[in-house]
Short mmCIF file of C-alpha atoms and ligand atoms in Angstrom, two decimals:
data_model
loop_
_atom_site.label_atom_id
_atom_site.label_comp_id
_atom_site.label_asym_id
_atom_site.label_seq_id
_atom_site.Cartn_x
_atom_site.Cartn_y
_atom_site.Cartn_z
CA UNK J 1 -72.24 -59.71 -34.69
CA UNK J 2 -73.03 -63.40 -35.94
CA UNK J 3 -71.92 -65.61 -38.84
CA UNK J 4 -74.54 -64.60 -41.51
CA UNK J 5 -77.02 -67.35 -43.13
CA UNK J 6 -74.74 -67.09 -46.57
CA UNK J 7 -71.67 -68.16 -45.03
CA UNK J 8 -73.19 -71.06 -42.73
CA UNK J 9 -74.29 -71.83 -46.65
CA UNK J 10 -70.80 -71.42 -48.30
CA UNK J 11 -69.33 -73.86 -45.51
CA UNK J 12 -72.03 -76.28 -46.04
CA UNK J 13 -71.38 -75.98 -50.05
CA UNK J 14 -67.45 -76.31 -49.31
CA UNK J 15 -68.28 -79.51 -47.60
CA UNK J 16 -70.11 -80.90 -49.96
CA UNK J 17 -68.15 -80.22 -52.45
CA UNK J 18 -65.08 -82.53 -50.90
CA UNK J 19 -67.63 -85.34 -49.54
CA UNK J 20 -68.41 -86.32 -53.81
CA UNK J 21 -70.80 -89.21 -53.81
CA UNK J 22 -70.76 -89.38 -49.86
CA UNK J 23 -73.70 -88.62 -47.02
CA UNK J 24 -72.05 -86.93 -43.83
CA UNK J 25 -74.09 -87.32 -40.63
CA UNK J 26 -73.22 -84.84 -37.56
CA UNK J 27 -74.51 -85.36 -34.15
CA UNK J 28 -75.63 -81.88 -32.18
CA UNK J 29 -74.29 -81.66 -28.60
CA UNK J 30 -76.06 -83.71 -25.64
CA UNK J 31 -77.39 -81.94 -22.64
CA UNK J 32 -75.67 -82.53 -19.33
CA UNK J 33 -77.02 -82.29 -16.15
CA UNK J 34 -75.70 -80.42 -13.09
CA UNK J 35 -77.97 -81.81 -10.63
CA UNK J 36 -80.69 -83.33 -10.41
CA UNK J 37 -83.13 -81.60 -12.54
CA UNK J 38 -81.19 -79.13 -13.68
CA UNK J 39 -79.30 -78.50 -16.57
CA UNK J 40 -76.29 -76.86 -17.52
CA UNK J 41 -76.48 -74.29 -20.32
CA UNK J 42 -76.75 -75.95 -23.61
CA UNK J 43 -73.72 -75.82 -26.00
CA UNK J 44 -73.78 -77.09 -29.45
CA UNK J 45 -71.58 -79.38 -31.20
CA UNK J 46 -69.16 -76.76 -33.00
CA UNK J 47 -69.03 -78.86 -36.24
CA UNK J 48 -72.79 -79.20 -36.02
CA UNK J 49 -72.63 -75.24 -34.96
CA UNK J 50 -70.20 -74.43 -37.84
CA UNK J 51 -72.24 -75.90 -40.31
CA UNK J 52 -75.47 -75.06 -39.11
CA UNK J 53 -75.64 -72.18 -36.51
CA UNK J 54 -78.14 -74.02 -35.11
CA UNK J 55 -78.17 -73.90 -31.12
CA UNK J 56 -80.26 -76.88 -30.46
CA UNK J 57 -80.44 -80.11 -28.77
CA UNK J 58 -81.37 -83.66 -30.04
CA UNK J 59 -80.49 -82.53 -33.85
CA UNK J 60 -78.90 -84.36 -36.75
CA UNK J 61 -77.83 -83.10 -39.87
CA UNK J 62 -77.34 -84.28 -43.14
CA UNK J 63 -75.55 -83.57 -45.60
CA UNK J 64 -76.19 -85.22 -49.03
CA UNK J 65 -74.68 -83.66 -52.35
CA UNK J 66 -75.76 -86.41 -54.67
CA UNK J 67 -79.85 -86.48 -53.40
CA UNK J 68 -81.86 -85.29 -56.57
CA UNK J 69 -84.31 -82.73 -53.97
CA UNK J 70 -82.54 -82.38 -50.57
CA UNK J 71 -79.00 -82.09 -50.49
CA UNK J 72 -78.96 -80.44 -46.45
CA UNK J 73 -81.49 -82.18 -43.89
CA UNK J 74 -82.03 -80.89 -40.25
CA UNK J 75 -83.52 -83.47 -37.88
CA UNK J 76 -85.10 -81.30 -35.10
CA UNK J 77 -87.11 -81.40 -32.02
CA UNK J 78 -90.74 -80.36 -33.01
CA UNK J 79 -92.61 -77.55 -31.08
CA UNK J 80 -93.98 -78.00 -27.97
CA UNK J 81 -95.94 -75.41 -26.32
CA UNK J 82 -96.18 -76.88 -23.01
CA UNK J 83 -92.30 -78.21 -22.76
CA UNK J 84 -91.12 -75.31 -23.94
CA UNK J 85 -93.15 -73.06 -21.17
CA UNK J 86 -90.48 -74.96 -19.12
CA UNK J 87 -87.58 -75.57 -21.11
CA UNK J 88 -87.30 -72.20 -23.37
CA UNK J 89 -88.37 -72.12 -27.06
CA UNK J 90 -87.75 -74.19 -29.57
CA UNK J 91 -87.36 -73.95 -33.33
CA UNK J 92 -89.50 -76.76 -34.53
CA UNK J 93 -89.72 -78.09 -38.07
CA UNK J 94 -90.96 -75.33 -39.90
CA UNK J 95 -88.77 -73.26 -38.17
CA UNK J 96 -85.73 -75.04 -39.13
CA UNK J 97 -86.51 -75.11 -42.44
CA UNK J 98 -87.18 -71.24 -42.71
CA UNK J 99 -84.49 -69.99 -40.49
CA UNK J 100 -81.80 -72.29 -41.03
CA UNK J 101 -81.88 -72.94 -45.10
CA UNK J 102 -82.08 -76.75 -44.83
CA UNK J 103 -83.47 -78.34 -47.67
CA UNK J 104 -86.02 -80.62 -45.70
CA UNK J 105 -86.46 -80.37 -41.95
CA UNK J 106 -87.82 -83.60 -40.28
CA UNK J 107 -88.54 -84.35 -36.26
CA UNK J 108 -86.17 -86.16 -34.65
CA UNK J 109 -88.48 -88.78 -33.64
CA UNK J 110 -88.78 -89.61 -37.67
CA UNK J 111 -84.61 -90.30 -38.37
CA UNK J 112 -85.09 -94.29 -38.63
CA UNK J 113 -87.29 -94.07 -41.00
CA UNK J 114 -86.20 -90.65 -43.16
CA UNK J 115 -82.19 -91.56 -43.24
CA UNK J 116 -82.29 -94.18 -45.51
CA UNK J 117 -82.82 -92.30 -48.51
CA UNK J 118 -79.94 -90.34 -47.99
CA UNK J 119 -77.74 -93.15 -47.81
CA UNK J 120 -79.20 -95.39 -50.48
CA UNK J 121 -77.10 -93.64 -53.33
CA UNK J 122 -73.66 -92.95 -51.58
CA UNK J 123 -70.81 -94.52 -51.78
CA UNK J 124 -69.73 -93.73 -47.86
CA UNK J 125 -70.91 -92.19 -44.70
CA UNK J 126 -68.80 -89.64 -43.11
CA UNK J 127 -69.35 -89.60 -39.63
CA UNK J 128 -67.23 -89.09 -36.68
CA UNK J 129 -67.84 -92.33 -34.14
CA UNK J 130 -68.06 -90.24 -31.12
CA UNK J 131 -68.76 -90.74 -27.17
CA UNK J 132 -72.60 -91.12 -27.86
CA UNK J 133 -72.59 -95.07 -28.38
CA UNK J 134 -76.22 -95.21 -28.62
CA UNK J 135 -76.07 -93.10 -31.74
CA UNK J 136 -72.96 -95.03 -32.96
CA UNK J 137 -75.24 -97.62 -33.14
CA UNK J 138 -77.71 -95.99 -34.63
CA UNK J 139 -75.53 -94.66 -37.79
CA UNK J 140 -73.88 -98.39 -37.86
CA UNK J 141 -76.97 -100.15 -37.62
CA UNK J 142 -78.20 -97.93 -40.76
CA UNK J 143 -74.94 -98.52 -42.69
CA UNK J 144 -75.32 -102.30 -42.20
CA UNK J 145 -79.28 -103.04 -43.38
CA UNK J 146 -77.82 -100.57 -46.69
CA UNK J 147 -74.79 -103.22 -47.24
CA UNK J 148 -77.56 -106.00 -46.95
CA UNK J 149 -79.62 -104.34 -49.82
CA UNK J 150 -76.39 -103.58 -51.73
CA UNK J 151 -76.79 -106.54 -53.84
CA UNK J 152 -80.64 -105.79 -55.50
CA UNK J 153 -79.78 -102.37 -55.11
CA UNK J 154 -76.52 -102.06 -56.65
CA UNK J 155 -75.78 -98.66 -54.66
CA UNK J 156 -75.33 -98.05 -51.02
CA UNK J 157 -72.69 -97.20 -49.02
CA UNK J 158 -69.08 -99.49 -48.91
CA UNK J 159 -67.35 -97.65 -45.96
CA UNK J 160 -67.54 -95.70 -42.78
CA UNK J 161 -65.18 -92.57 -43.12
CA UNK J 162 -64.43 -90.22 -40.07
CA UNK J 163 -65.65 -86.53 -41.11
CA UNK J 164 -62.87 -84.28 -39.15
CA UNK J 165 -60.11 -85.21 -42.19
CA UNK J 166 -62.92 -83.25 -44.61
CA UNK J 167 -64.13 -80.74 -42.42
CA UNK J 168 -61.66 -79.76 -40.24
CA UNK J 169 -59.19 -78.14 -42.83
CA UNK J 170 -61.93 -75.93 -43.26
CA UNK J 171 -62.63 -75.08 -39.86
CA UNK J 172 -58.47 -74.23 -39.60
CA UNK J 173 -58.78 -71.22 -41.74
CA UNK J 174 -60.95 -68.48 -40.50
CA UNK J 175 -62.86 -66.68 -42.38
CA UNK J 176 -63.05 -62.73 -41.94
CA UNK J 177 -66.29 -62.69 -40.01
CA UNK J 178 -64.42 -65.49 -37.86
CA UNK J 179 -62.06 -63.24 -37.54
CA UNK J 180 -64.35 -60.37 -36.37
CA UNK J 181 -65.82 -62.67 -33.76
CA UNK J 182 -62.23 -63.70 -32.33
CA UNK J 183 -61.19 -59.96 -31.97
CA UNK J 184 -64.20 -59.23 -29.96
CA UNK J 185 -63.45 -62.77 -28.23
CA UNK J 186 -60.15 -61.85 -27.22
CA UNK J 187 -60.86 -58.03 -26.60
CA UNK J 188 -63.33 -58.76 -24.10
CA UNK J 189 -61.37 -61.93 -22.59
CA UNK J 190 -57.71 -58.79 -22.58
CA UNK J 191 -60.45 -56.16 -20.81
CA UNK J 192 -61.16 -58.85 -18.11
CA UNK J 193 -57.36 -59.28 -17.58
CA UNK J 194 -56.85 -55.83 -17.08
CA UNK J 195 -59.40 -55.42 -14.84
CA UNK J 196 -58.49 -58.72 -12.48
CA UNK J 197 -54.65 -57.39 -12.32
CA UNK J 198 -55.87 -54.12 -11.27
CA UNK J 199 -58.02 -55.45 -8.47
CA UNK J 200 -55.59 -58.10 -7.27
CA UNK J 201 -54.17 -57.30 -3.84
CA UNK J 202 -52.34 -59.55 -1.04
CA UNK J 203 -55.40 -61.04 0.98
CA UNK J 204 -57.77 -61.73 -1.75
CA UNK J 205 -58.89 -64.65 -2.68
CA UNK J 206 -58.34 -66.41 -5.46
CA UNK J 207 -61.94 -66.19 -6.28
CA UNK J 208 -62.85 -63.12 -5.77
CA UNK J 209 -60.18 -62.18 -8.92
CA UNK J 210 -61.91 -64.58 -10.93
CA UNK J 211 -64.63 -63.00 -10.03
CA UNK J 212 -63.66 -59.41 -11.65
CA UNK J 213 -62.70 -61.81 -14.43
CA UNK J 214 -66.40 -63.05 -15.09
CA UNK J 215 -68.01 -59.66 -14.46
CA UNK J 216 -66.22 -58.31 -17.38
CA UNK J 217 -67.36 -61.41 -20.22
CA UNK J 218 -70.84 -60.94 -19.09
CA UNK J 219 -70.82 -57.56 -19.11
CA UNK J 220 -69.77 -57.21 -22.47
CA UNK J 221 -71.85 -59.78 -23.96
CA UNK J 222 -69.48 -62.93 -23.68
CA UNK J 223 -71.71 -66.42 -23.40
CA UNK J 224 -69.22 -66.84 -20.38
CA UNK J 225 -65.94 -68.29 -19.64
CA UNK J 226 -64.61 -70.34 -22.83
CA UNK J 227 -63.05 -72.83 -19.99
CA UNK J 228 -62.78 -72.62 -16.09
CA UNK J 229 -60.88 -69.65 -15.51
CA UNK J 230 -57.55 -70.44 -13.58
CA UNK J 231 -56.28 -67.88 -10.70
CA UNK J 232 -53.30 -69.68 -9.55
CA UNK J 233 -51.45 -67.36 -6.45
CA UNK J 234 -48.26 -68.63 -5.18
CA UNK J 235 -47.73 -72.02 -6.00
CA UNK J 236 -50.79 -73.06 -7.41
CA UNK J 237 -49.74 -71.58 -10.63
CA UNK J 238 -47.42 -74.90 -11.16
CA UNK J 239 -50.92 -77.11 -11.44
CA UNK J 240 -51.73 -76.71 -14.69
CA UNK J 241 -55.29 -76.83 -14.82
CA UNK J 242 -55.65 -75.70 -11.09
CA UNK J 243 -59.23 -74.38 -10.90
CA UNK J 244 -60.13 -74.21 -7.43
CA UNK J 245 -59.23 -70.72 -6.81
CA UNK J 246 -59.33 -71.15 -3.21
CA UNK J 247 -56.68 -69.56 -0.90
CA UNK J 248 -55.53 -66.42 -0.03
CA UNK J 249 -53.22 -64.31 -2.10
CA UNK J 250 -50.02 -63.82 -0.23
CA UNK J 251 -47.11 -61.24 0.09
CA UNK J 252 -44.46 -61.40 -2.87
CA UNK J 253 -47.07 -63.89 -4.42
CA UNK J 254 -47.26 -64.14 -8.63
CA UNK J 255 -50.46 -64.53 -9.70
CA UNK J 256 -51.21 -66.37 -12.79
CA UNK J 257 -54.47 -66.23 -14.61
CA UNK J 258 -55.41 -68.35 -17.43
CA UNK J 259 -58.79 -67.32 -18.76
CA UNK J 260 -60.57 -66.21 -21.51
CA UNK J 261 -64.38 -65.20 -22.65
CA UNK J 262 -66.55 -66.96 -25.11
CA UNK J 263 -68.33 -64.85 -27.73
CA UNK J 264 -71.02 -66.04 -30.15
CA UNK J 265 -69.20 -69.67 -30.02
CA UNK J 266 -65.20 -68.25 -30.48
CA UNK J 267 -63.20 -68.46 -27.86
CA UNK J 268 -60.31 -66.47 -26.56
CA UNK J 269 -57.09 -67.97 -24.45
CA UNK J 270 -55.05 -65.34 -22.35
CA UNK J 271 -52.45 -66.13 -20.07
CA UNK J 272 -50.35 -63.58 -17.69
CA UNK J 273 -48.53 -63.97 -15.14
CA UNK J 274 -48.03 -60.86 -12.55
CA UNK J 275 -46.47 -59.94 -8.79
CA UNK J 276 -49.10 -59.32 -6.70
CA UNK J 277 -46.79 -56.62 -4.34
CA UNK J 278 -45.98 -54.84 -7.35
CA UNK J 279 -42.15 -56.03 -7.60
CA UNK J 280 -41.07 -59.46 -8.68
CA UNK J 281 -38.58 -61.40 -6.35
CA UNK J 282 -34.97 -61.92 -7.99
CA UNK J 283 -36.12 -65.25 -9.08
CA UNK J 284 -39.17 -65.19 -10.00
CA UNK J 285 -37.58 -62.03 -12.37
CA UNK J 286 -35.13 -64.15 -13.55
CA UNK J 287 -37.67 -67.44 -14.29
CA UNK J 288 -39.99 -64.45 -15.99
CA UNK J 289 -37.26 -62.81 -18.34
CA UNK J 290 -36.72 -66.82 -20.14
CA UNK J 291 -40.61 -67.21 -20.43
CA UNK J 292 -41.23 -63.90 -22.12
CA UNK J 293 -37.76 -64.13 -23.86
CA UNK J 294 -39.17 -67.63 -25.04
CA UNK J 295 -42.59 -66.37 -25.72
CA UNK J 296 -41.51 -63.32 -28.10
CA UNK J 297 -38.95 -65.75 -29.89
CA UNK J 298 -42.09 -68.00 -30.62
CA UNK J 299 -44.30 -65.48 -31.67
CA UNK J 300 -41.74 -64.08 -34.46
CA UNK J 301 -41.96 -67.94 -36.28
CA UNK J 302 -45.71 -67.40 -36.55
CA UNK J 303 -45.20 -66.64 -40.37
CA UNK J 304 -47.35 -68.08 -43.28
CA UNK J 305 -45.01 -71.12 -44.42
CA UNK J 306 -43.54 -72.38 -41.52
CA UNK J 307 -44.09 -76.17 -39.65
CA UNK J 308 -46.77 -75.65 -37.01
CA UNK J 309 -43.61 -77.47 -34.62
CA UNK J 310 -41.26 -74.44 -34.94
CA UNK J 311 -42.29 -71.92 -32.78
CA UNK J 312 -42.81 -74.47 -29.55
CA UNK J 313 -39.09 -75.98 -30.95
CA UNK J 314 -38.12 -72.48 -30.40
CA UNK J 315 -39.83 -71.43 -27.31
CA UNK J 316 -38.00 -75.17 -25.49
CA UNK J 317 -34.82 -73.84 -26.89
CA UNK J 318 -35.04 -70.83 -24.91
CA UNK J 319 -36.41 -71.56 -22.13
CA UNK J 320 -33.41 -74.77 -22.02
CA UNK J 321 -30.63 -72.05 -22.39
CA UNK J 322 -31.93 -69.92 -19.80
CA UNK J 323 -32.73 -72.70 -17.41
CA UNK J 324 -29.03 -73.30 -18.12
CA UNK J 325 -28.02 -69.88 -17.52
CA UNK J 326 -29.41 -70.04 -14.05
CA UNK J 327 -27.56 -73.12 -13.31
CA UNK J 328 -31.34 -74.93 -12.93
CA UNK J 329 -29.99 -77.40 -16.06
CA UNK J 330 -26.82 -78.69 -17.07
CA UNK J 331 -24.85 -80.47 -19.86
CA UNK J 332 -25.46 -79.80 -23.39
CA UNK J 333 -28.07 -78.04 -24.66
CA UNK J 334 -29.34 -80.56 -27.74
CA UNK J 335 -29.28 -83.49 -25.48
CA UNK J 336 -30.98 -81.79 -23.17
CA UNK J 337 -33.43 -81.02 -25.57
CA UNK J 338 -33.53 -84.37 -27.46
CA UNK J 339 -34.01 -86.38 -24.20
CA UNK J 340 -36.24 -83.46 -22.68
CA UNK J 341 -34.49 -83.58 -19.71
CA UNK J 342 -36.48 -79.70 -19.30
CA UNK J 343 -40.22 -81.59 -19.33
CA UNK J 344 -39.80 -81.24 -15.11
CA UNK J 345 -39.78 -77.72 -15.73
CA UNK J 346 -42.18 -77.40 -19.09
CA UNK J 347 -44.01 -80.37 -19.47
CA UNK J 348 -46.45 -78.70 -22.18
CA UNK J 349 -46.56 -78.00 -26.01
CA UNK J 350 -46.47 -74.22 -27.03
CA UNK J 351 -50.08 -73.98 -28.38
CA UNK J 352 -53.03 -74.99 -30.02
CA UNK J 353 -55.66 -73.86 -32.74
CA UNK J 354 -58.20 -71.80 -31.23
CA UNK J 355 -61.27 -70.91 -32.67
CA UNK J 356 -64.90 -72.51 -31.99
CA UNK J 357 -63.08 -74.87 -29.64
CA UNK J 358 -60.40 -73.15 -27.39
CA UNK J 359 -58.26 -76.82 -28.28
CA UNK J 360 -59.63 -76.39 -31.57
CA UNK J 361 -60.39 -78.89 -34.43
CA UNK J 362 -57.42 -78.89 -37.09
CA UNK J 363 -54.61 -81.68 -37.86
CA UNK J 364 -51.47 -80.07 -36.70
CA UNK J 365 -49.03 -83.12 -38.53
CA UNK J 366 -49.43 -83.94 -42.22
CA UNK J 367 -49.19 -87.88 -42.12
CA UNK J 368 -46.71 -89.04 -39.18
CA UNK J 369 -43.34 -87.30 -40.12
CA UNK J 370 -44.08 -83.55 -41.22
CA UNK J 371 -46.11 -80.71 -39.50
CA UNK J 372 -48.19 -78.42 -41.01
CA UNK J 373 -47.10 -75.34 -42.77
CA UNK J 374 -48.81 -72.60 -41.14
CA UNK J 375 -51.50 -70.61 -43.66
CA UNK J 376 -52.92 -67.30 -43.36
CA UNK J 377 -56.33 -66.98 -41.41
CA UNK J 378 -54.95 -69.94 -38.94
CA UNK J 379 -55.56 -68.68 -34.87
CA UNK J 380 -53.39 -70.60 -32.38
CA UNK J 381 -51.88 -69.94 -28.88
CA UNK J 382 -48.48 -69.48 -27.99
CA UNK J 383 -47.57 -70.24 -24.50
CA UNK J 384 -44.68 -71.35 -23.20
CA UNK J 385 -44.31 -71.54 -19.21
CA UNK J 386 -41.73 -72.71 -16.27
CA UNK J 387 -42.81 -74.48 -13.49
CA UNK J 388 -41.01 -75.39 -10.22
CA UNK J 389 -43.15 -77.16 -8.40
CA UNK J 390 -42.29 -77.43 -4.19
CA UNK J 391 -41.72 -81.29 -5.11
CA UNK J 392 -40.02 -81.38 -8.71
CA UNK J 393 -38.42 -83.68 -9.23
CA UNK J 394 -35.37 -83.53 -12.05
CA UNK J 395 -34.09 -85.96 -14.10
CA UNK J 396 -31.47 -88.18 -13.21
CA UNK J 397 -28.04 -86.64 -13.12
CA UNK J 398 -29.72 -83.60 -12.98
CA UNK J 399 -29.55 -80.74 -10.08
CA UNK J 400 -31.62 -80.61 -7.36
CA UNK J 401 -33.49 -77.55 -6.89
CA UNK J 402 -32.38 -74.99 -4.25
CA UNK J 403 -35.64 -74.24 -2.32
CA UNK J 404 -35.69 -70.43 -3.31
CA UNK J 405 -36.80 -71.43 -6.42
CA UNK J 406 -39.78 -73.66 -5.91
CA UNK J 407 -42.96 -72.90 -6.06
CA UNK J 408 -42.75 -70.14 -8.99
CA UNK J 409 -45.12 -70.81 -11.85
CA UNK J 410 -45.33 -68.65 -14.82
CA UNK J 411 -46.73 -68.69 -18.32
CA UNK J 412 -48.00 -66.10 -20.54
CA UNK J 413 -50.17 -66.95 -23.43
CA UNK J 414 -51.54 -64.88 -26.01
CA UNK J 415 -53.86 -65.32 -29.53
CA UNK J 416 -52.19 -65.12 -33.01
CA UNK J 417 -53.37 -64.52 -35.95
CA UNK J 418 -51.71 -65.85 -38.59
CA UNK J 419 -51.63 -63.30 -41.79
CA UNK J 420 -48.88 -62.66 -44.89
CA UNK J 421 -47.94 -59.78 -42.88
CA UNK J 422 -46.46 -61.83 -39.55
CA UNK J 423 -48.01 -62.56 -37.06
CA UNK J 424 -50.66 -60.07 -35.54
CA UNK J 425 -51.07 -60.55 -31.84
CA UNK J 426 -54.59 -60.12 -31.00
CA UNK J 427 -54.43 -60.30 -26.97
CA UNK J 428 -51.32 -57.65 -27.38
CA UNK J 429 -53.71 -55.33 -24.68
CA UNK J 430 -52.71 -57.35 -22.16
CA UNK J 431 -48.89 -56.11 -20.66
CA UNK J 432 -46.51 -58.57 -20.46
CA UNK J 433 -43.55 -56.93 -20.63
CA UNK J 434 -41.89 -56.30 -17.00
CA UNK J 435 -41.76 -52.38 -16.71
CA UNK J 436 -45.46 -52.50 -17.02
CA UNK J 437 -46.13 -54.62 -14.43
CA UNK J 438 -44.00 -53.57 -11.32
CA UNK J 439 -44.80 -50.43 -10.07
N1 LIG K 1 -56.67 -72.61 -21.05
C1 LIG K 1 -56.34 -73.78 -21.73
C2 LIG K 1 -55.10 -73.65 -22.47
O1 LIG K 1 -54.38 -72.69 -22.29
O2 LIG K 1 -54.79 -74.43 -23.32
MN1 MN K 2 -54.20 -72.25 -24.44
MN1 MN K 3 -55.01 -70.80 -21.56
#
C-alpha cells in the first residue's frame, strides 16, 4: 500500500494549477543527530513528501507551471558508491528523474546556479520561510539578485508568498488512497491498544506497556510510533505530554495511553483511558462518564457543514455541566464557559487534523472571525479530557478540590473521518464505553 506515481502527479498538477505565473520552492526535511555520529531515522518534509514521495535528504523541489520545458525540478543528492556503503542507498539524478516523474533532476550541489531560470519568468515565489535560516537565505538571496535584473529584464518575481495558504487546502481533504493508508494507520495503532490494555497489570511499569504498544506497529509494518507514546498510570495522566513512562503501575490506578502508529507517512492518534484493577473508583467513574458523555456529544457534530469550533464548543459544554454536577464548578454555566473558568480542569482544544502530520497542516479559521465548515474527506481528532492535577489550582471564587479527587486524569481520543454520511469513527476498535472495560 503506497500513494501511486499518478496521484503524487495529480497533487503536483493541483498545485500548479493555483500557483498561476508563480515558482514554489519546498525544502526536504534535515537530518538530526542523536549522538554523536549517529543519526536518527530520516523523515521527510510531508509537503515535500506529499508532493513528491520522495524519502530523501538534502532535496529541493520546484515547481514551475509557466517554464516552457520543466515545469517539476528535483534537486537531489547524486550517487555515491562509497557514502552510500555507509549511509544506505541513494536515488541519484537519474534516478530521480525516472522514478519520481520530475521534469529535470539536478544535484544539489548545482541549485545556485540552476534556480534562476525558474524564477526569471514568475511573478512570485511561494515558499514557506521555515527554521532552516541558511536556506532562507538562500531562497531570499535568489529573490533579491531577480528584483535587481527586474528592470532589463522586465520579468522576475515582485513578492515572497508563504506556500501552506495554496497547498494546505489540499492536503485537508484526503484522497481515497489517503484514506486507505489512515485505516491501516489507525487499525494497527487500535490493535496496539488492545493489546497494551490486555497486558497492563498493577506492578508494571509504565514502560514495559509501551512496550506491548511498539511491538504491535512494528509488527505490522508501522514506520514506528507517529509521536512518543504516552503511558500515564496514576497521576501522570494529568501531564499532558508526560513521556517518561517510568514508575510503577499501582492498585486502583487508571492508566492512560496516548499513542498511535505511523504507516507509510499517515499517522494515527488514539487515546483511552482504563482501570488498571479492573473496576473504576466512584470518582474516577464519575470524572469518566462527563469525558465520554462529552466525547460522544462531539463526535455527533462531526457532519459535512459544520464550523470546525463546534464539536470542542460542545465537548467544554459538557464536560462544564458535569463538572457542575459534581459540585467541582459553580455559578452559571455560560460564564463559566465564556471566562473558562473550566481551563484548570481542560486546558486543551478538542482536536486537530490528522493526516501526514499527527497536528496536521490545514487552516482551521477562515480569516480571524469564522471557522471552517467541515468537508467530506477531512480526518481530525476528537478528544476531550479532565484533569485534576494533586496541585490544581481553581480559579478565583472557585472551590477547592477535595483531595479524593486529585490526581485522576482521563481523556479518550479517537480518528474521524469526515464523510456525507456522519461521521465514521475509524479507531471505534478500541472500547471506550465502561461495561467493556471493568471486569
Ligand atoms: N498525541 C498528540 C495529541 O493527541 O494531540
Ligand atoms: Mn491528538
Ligand atoms: Mn493523542
Amino acid at each position: 500500500m503506497k500513494i501511486s506515481q499518478a496521484e503524487y502527479r495529480q497533487r503536483r498538477d493541483r498545485l500548479m494549477e493555483k500557483l498561476g505565473q508563480g515558482t514554489a520552492i519546498v525544502q526536504s526535511a534535515p537530518t538530526a543527530v542523536m549522538h554523536n555520529d549517529v543519526e536518527y531515522v530520516y523523515r521527510q518534509d510531508s509537503d515535500f513528501f506529499y508532493l513528491t514521495g520522495f524519502n530523501e535528504a538534502e532535496a529541493v523541489a520546484v515547481f514551475a507551471p509557466h517554464h516552457e520545458e520543466h515545469q517539476f525540478i528535483l534537486f537531489v543528492q547524486p550517487k555515491d558508491p562509497e557514502k552510500e556503503t555507509w549511509t544506505g542507498y541513494r536515488c541519484g539524478v537519474e534516478g530521480a528523474k525516472e522514478l519520481y516523474g520530475a521534469d529535470a533532476t539536478y544535484p544539489i550541489s548545482e541549485l545556485d546556479e540552476k534556480l534562476p531560470q525558474y524564477l526569471e519568468k514568475c511573478d512570485r515565489i511561494y515558499y514557506h520561510l521555515g527554521r532552516d535560516h541558511h536556506f532562507n537565505e538562500v531562497v531570499l538571496n535568489h529573490w533579491q539578485k531577480m528584483m535587481q535584473g527586474y528592470s532589463k529584464r522586465g520579468t522576475g518575481p515582485q513578492a515572497l508568498e508563504n506556500i501552506h495558504p495554496v497547498l494546505h487546502p489540499l492536503r485537508q481533504v484526503k484522497s481515497e488512497a489517503e484514506i486507505d493508508l489512515l485505516r491501516k494507520a489507525t487499525a494497527i495503532s487500535a490493535e496496539a491498544h488492545n493489546r497494551a490494555r490486555e497486558f497492563a497489570k498493577v506492578g508494571h511499569y509504565e514502560y514495559q506497556i509501551e512496550a506491548e504498544i511498539a511491538h504491535t506497529f512494528r509488527l505490522q509494518g508501522g514506520m514506528g510510533t507517529a509521536y512518543p507514546s504516552i503511558v500515564a498510570s496514576g497521576a501522570n495522566a494529568c501531564i499532558l505530554h508526560y513521556i517518561n513512562n517510568d514508575q510503577q503501575v499501582q492498585e486502583n490506578d487508571l492508566i492512560l495511553i496516548d499513542a498511535g502508529c505511523s504507516y507509510e507517512y499517515y499517522n494515527g492518534d488514539i487515546t483511552r483511558t482504563f482501570p488498571v484493577s479492573g473496576k473504576f473508583t466512584p470518582e474516577q467513574k464519575a470524572l469518566y462518564e462527563i469525558v465520554l458523555a462529552a466525547q460522544l456529544k462531539a463526535i455527533e457534530q462531526v457532519q459535512v457543514g459544520n464550523p470546525y469550533n463546534q464539536f470542542h464548543d460542545t465537548a467544554v459544554r459538557t464536560i462544564v455541566e458535569g463538572l457542575i454536577d459534581l459540585g467541582l464548578l459553580v455559578g452559571d454555566i455560560e460564564e463559566i464557559i465564556k471566562e473558562e473558568k473550566y481551563k484548570p480542569f481542560y486546558m486543551h482544544r478538542t482536536g486537530h487534523w490528522l493526516g501526514l502530520d499527527v497536528h496536521d497542516a490545514g487552516f482551521y479559521k477562515v480569516g480571524a472571525e469564522s471557522w471552517r465548515s467541515l468537508q467530506p474527506g477531512n480526518v481530525l481528532t476528537v478528544e476531550p479530557g479532565i484533569y485534576i492535577g494533586p496541585d490544581i489550582k481553581p480559579f478565583e471564587g472557585q472551590p477547592e478540590i477535595p483531595e479524593k479527587w486529585r490526581g485522576i486524569g482521563i481523556r479518550i481520543e479517537d480518528d474521524i473521518l469526515v464523510t456525507e454520511n456522519g461521521p465514521e469513527v475509524l479507531t471505534a476498535a478500541v472500547p471506550k464505553l465502561i461495561e467493556d472495560l471493568e471486569y
